[in-house]
mmCIF file of C-alpha atoms and ligand atoms in Angstrom:
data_model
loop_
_atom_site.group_PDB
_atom_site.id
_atom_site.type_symbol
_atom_site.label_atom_id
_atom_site.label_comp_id
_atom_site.label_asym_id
_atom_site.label_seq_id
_atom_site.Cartn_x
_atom_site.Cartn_y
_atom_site.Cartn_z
ATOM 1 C CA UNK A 1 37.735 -9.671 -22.412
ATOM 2 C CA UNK A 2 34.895 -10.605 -19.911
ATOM 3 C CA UNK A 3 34.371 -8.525 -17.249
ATOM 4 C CA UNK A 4 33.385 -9.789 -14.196
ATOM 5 C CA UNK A 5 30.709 -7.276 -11.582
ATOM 6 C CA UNK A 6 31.781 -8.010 -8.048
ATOM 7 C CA UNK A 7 28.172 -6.025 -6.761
ATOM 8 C CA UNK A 8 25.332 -4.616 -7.949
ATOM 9 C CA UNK A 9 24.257 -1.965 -9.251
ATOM 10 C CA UNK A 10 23.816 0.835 -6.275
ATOM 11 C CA UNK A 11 23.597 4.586 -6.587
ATOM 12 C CA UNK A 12 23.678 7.001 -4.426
ATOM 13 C CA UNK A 13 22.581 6.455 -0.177
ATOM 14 C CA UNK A 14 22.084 3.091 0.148
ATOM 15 C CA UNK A 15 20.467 3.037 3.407
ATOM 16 C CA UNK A 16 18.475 -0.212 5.278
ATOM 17 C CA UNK A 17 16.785 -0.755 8.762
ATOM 18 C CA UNK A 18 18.870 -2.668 11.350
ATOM 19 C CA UNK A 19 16.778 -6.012 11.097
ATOM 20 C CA UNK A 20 17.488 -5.864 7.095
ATOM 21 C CA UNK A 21 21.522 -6.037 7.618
ATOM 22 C CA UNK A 22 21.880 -9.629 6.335
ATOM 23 C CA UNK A 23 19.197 -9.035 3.478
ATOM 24 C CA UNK A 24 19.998 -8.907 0.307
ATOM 25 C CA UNK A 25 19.735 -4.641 -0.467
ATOM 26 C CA UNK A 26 18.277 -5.042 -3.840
ATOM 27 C CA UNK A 27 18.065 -1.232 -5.099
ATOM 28 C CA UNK A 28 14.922 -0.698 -6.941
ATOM 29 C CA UNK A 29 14.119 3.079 -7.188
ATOM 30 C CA UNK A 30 16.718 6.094 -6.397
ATOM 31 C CA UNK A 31 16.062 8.349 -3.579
ATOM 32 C CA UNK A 32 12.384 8.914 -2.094
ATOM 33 C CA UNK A 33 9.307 10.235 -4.143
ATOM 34 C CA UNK A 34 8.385 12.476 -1.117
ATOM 35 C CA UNK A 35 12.158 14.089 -0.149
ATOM 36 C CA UNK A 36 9.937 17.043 1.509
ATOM 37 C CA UNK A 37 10.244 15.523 5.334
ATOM 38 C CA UNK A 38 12.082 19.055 7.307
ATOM 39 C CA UNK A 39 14.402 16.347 9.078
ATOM 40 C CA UNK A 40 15.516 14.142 6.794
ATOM 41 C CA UNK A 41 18.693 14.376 5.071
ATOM 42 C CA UNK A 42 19.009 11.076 3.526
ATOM 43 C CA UNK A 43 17.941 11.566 -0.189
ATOM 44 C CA UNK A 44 18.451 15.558 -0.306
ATOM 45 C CA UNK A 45 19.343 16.568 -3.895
ATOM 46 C CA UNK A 46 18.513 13.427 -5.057
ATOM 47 C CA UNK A 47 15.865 13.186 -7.935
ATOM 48 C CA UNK A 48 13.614 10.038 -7.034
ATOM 49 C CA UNK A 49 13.445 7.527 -9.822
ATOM 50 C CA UNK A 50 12.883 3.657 -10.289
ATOM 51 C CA UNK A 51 15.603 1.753 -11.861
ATOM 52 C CA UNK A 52 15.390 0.167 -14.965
ATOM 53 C CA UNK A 53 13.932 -2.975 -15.513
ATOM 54 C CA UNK A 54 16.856 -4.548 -17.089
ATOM 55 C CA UNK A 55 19.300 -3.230 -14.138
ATOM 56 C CA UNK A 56 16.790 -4.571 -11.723
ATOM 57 C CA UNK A 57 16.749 -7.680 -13.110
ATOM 58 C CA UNK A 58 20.281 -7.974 -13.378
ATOM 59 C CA UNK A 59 20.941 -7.481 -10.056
ATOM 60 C CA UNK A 60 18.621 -10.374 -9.031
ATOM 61 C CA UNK A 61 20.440 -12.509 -11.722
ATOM 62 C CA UNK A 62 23.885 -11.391 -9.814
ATOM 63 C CA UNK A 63 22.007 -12.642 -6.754
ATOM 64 C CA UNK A 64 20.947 -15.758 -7.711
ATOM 65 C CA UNK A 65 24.600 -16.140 -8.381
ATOM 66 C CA UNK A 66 26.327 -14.900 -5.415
ATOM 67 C CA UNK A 67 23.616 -14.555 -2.276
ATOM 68 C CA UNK A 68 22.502 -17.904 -1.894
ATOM 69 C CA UNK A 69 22.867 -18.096 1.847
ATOM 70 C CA UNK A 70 20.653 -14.838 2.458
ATOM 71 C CA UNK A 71 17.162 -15.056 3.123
ATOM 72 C CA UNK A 72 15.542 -11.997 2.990
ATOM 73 C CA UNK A 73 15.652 -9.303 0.370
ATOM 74 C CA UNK A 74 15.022 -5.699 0.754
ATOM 75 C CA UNK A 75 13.914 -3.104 -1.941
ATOM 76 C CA UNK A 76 15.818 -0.120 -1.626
ATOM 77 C CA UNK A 77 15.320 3.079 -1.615
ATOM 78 C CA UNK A 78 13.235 5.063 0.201
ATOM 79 C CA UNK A 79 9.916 4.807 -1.481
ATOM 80 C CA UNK A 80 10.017 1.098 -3.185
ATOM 81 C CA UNK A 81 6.005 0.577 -2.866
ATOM 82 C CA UNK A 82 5.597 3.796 -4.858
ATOM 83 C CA UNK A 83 6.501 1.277 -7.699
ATOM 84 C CA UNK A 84 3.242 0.687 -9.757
ATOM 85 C CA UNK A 85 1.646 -2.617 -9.012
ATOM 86 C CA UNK A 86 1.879 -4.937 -12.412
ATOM 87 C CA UNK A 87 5.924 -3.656 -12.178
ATOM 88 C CA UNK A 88 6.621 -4.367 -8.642
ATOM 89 C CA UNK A 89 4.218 -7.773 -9.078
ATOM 90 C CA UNK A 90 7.265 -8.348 -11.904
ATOM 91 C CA UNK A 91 9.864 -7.677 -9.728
ATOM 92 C CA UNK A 92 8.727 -9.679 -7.151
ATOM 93 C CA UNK A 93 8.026 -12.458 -9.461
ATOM 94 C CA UNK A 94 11.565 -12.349 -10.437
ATOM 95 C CA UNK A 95 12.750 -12.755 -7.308
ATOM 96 C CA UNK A 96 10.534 -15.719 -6.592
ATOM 97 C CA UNK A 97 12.098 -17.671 -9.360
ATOM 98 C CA UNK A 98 15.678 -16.815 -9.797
ATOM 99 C CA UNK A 99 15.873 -16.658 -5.607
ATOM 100 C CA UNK A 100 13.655 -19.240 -4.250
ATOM 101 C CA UNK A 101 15.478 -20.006 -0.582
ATOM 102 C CA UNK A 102 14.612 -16.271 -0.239
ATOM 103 C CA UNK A 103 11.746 -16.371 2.885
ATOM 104 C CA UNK A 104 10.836 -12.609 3.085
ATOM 105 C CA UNK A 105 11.238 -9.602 1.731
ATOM 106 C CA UNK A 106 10.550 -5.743 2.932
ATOM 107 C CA UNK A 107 10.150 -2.423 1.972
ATOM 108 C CA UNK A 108 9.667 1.277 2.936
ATOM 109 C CA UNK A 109 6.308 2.203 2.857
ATOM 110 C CA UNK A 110 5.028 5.525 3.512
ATOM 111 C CA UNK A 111 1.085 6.553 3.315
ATOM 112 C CA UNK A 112 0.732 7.589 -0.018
ATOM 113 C CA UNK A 113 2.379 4.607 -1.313
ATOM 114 C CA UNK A 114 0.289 2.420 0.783
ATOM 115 C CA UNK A 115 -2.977 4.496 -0.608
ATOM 116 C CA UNK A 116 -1.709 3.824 -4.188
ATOM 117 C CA UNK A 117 -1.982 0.289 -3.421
ATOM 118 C CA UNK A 118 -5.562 -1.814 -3.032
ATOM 119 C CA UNK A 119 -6.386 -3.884 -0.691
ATOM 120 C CA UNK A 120 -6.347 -6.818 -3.073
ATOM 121 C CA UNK A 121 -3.112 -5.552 -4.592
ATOM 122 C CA UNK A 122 -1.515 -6.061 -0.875
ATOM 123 C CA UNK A 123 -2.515 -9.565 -0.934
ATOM 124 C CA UNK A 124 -1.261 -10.270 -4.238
ATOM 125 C CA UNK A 125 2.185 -8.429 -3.102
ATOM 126 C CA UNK A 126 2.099 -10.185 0.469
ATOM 127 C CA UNK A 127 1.627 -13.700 -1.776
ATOM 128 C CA UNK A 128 4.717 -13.155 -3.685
ATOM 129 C CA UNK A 129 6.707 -12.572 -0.889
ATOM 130 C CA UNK A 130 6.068 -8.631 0.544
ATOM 131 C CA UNK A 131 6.612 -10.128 4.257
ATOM 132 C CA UNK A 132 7.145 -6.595 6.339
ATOM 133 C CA UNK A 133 6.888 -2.687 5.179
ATOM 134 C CA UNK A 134 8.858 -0.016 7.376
ATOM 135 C CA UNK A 135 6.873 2.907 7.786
ATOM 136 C CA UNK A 136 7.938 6.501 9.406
ATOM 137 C CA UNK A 137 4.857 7.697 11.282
ATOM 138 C CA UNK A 138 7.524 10.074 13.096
ATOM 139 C CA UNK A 139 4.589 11.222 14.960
ATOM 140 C CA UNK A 140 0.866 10.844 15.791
ATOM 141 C CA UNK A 141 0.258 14.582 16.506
ATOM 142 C CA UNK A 142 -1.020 16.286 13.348
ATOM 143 C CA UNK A 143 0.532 19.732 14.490
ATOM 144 C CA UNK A 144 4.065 18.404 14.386
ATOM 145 C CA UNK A 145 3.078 16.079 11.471
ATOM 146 C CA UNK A 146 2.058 19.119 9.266
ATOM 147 C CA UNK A 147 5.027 21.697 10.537
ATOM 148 C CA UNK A 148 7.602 18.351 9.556
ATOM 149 C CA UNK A 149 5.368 18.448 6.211
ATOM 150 C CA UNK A 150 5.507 14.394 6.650
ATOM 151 C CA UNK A 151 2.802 14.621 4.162
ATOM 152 C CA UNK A 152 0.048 12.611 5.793
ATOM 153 C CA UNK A 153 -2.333 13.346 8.814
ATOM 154 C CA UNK A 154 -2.168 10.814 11.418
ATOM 155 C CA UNK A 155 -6.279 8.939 10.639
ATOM 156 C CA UNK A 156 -4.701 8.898 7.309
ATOM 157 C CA UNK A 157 -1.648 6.850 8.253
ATOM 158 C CA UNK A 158 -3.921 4.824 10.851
ATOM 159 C CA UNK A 159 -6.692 3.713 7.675
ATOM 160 C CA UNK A 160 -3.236 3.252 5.393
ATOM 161 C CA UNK A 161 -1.445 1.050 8.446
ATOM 162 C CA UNK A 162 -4.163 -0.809 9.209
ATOM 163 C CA UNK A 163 -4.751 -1.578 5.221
ATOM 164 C CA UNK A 164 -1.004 -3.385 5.293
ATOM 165 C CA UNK A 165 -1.553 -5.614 8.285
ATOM 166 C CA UNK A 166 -4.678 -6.504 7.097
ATOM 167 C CA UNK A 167 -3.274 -7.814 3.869
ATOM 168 C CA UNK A 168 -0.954 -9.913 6.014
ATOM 169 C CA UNK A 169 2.038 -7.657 5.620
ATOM 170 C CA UNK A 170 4.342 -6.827 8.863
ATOM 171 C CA UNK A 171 4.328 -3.256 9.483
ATOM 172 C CA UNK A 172 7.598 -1.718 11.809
ATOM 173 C CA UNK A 173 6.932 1.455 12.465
ATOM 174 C CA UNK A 174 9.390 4.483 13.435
ATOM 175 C CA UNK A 175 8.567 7.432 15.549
ATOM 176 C CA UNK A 176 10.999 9.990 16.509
ATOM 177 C CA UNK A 177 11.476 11.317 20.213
ATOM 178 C CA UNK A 178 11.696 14.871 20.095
ATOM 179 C CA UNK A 179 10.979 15.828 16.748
ATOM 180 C CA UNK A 180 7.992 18.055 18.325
ATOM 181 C CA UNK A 181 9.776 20.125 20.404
ATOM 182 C CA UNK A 182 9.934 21.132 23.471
ATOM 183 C CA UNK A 183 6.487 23.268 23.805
ATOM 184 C CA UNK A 184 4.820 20.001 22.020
ATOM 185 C CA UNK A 185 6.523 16.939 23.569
ATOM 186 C CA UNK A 186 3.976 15.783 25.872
ATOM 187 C CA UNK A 187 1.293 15.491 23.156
ATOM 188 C CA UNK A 188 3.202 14.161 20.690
ATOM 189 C CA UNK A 189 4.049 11.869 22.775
ATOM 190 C CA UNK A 190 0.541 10.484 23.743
ATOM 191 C CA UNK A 191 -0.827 11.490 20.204
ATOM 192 C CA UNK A 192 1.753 9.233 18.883
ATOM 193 C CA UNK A 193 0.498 6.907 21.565
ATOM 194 C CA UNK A 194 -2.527 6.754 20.572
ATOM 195 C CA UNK A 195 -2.044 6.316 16.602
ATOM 196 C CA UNK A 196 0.252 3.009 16.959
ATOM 197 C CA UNK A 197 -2.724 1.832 19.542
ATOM 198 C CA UNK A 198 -4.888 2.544 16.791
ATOM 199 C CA UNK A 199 -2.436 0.408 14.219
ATOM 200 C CA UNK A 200 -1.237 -1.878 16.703
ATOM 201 C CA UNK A 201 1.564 -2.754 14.458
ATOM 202 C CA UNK A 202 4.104 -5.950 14.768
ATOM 203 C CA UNK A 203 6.974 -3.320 15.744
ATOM 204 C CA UNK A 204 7.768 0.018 16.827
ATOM 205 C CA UNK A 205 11.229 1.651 17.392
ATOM 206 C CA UNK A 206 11.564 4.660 18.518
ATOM 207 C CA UNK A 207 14.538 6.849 17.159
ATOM 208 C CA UNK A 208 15.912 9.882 18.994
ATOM 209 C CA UNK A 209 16.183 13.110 16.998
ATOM 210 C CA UNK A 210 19.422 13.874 15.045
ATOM 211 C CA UNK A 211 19.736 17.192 13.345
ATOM 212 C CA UNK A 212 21.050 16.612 10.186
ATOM 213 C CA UNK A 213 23.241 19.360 8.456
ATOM 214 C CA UNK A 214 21.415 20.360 5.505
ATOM 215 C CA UNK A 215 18.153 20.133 6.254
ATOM 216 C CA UNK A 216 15.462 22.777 7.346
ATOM 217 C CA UNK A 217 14.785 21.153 10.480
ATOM 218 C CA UNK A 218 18.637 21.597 11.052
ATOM 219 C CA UNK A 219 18.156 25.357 9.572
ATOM 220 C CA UNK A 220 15.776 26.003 12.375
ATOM 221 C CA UNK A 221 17.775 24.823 15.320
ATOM 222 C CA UNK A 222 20.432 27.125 14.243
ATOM 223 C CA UNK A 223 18.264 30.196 14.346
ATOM 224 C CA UNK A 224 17.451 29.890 17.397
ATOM 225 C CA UNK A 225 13.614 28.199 16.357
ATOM 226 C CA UNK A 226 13.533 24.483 17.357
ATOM 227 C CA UNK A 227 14.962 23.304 20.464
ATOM 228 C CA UNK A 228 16.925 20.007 20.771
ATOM 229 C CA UNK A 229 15.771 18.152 23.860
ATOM 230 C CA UNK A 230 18.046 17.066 26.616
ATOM 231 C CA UNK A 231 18.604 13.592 27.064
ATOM 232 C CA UNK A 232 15.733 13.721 29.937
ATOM 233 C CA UNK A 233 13.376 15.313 28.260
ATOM 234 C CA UNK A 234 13.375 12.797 25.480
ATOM 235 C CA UNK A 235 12.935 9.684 28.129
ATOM 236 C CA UNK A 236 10.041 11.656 29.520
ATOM 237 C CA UNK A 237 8.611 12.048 26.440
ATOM 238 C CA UNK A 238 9.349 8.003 25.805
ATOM 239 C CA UNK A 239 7.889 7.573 28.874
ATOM 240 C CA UNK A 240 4.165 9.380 28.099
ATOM 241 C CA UNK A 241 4.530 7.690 24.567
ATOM 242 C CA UNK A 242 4.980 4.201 25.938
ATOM 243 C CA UNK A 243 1.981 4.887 28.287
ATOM 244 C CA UNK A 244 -0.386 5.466 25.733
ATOM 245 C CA UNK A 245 0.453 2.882 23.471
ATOM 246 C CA UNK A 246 -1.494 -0.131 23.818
ATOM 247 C CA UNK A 247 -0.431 -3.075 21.695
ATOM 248 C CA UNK A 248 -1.827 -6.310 21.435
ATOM 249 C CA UNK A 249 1.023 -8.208 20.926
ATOM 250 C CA UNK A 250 4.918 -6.957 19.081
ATOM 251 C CA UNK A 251 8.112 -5.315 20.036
ATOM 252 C CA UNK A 252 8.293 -2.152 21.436
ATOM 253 C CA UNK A 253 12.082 -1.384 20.660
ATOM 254 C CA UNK A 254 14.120 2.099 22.139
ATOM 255 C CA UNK A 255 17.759 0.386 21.198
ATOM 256 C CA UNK A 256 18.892 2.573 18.437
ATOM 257 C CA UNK A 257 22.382 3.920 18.786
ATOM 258 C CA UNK A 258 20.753 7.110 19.212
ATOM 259 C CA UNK A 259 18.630 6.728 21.915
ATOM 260 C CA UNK A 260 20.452 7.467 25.701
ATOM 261 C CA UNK A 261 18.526 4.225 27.176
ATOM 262 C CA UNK A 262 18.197 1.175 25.096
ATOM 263 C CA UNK A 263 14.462 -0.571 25.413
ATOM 264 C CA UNK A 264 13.104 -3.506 23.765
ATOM 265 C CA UNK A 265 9.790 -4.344 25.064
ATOM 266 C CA UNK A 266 7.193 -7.350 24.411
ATOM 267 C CA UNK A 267 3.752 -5.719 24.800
ATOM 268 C CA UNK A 268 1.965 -5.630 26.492
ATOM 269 C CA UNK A 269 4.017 -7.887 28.849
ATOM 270 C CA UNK A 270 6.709 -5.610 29.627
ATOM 271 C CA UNK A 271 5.045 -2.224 29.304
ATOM 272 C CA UNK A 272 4.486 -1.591 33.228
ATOM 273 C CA UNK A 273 8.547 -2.584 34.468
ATOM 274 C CA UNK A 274 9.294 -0.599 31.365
ATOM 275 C CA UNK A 275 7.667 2.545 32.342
ATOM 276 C CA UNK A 276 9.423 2.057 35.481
ATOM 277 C CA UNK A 277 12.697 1.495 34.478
ATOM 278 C CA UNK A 278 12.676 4.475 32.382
ATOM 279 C CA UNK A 279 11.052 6.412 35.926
ATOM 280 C CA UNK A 280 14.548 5.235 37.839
ATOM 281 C CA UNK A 281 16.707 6.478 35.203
ATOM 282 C CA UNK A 282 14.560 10.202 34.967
ATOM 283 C CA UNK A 283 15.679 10.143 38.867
ATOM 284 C CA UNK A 284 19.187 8.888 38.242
ATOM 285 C CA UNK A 285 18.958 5.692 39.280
ATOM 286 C CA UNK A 286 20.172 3.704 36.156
ATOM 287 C CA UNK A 287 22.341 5.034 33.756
ATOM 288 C CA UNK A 288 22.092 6.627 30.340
ATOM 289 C CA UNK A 289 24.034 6.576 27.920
ATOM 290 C CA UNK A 290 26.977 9.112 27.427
ATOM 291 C CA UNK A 291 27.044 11.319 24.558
ATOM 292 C CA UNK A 292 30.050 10.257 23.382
ATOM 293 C CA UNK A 293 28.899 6.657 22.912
ATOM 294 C CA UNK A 294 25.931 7.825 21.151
ATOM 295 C CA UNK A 295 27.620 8.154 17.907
ATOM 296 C CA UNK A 296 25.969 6.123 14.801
HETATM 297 S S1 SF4 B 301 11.606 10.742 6.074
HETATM 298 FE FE1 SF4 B 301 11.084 9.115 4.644
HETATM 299 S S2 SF4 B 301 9.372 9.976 3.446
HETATM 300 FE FE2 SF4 B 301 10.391 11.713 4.443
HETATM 301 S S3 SF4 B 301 11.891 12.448 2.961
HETATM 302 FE FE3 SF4 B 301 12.996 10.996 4.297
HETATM 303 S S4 SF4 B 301 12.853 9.029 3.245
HETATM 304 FE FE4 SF4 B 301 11.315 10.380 2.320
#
């Protein structure tokens, strides 16, 4: 009897950023090779590993048969660059042939993935295909960096940032309102600023803090030892961040279904009525959103 697959093969939390939800979520490791992050709940428990080659390729053979109208391809999970080169340079070769409509494809990148990486080895990666990375900077103060033990002080992220864009690869970059606290909000806010000035990436969004259940971050809120910010606090602190991010060109986007006012902002264009939108809603004059439609 032949059996037929009706999807590939996925383990575990299959997760993607919002631009990737028509890609094709090709799974090519298992959780992240970091998993330390205090906020992040995603991969918890999970022991990071890359599939094996014959699964991988598989999957891009079940592809090639059933994803022909998608363009773009993303390497799941959290931590695909980690891959070494000569296997990832297969993978992507691999996709090349068996999918050749396929325009782009992205990955999570992190800093000491993109430090594993050369220069050169970027090229080669952005010439078969490696079109955009998503990296969490989370934050561009090296206090809150260190007590989120992101694993990466913020000139480090700026030399490994500015290493992707220079081998032509996108970089989106994440960086998460209120994961300072409340004492700290203010400079992580312009230290963040300041580091994504200093990358001057394609994209930024910028996520509003979720405690996750599980996590130490989480642990810490219940005792009583890191404050959740109210919904104003975190637009002020979007507000300082905004200001002291100077971008030569790219998306500024705030539109997550966890953030209380959505943003998306062509800088440096729209910086200035940005800043003061978000200064009539910190006086009430526009709207946030409600909690209850904050759900994601
Ligand atoms: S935030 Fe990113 S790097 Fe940190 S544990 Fe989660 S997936 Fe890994």
């Amino acid at each position: 009897m032949i059996l037929r697959r009706y999807t590939m093969h996925y383990e575990g939390n299959i997760i993607r950023p919002p631009s990737e939800a028509n890609s094709i979520l090709l799974q090519v490791t298992v959780g992240c090779s970091r998993n330390k992050c205090t906020f992040c709940g995603t991969y918890r428990g999970e022991r990071f590993r890359i599939k094996p080659d014959s699964i991988i390729m598989d999957d891009i053979e079940f592809a090639a048969r059933y994803c022909r109208r998608q363009r773009r391809v993303f390497l799941c999970d959290g931590d695909a660059l980690i891959i070494p080169h000569k296997r990832l340079v297969r993978i992507l070769q691999a996709i090349r042939g068996c999918l050749p409509w396929v325009t782009r494809i992205g990955t999570y990148a992190n800093a000491k993935s993109l430090s594993m990486k050369s220069p050169q080895e970027l090229k080669a990666l952005k010439d078969l295909g490696l079109g955009i990375a998503y990296m969490g900077l989370e934050s561009g103060d090296d206090v809150t960096l260190k007590k989120i033990n992101k694993g990466a002080a913020a000139q480090h992220v700026i030399a490994m940032g500015k290493k992707a864009i220079e081998a032509g690869i996108k970089l989106s970059i994440t960086v998460l309102l209120g994961i300072a606290g409340r004492q700290r909000s203010q400079v992580h806010a312009e230290q963040t600023g300041r580091v994504l000035s200093a990358i001057d990436p394609e994209y930024v969004g910028a996520l509003s803090l979720m405690l996750i259940p599980g996590t130490p971050l989480f642990d810490d809120h219940q005792a009583g030892d890191f404050p959740l910010l109210e919904p104003k606090e975190m637009l002020a602190e979007l507000r300082t961040m905004i200001a002291s991010t100077n971008l030569s060109r790219g998306l500024f986007h705030a539109n997550h279904a966890s953030n209380y006012l959505p943003i998306r902002a062509r800088m440096p264009r729209d910086k200035e009525t940005t800043i003061e939108l978000i200064d009539q809603a910190l006086v009430g004059e526009v709207g946030l959103t409600p909690e209850f439609l904050r759900a994601l």
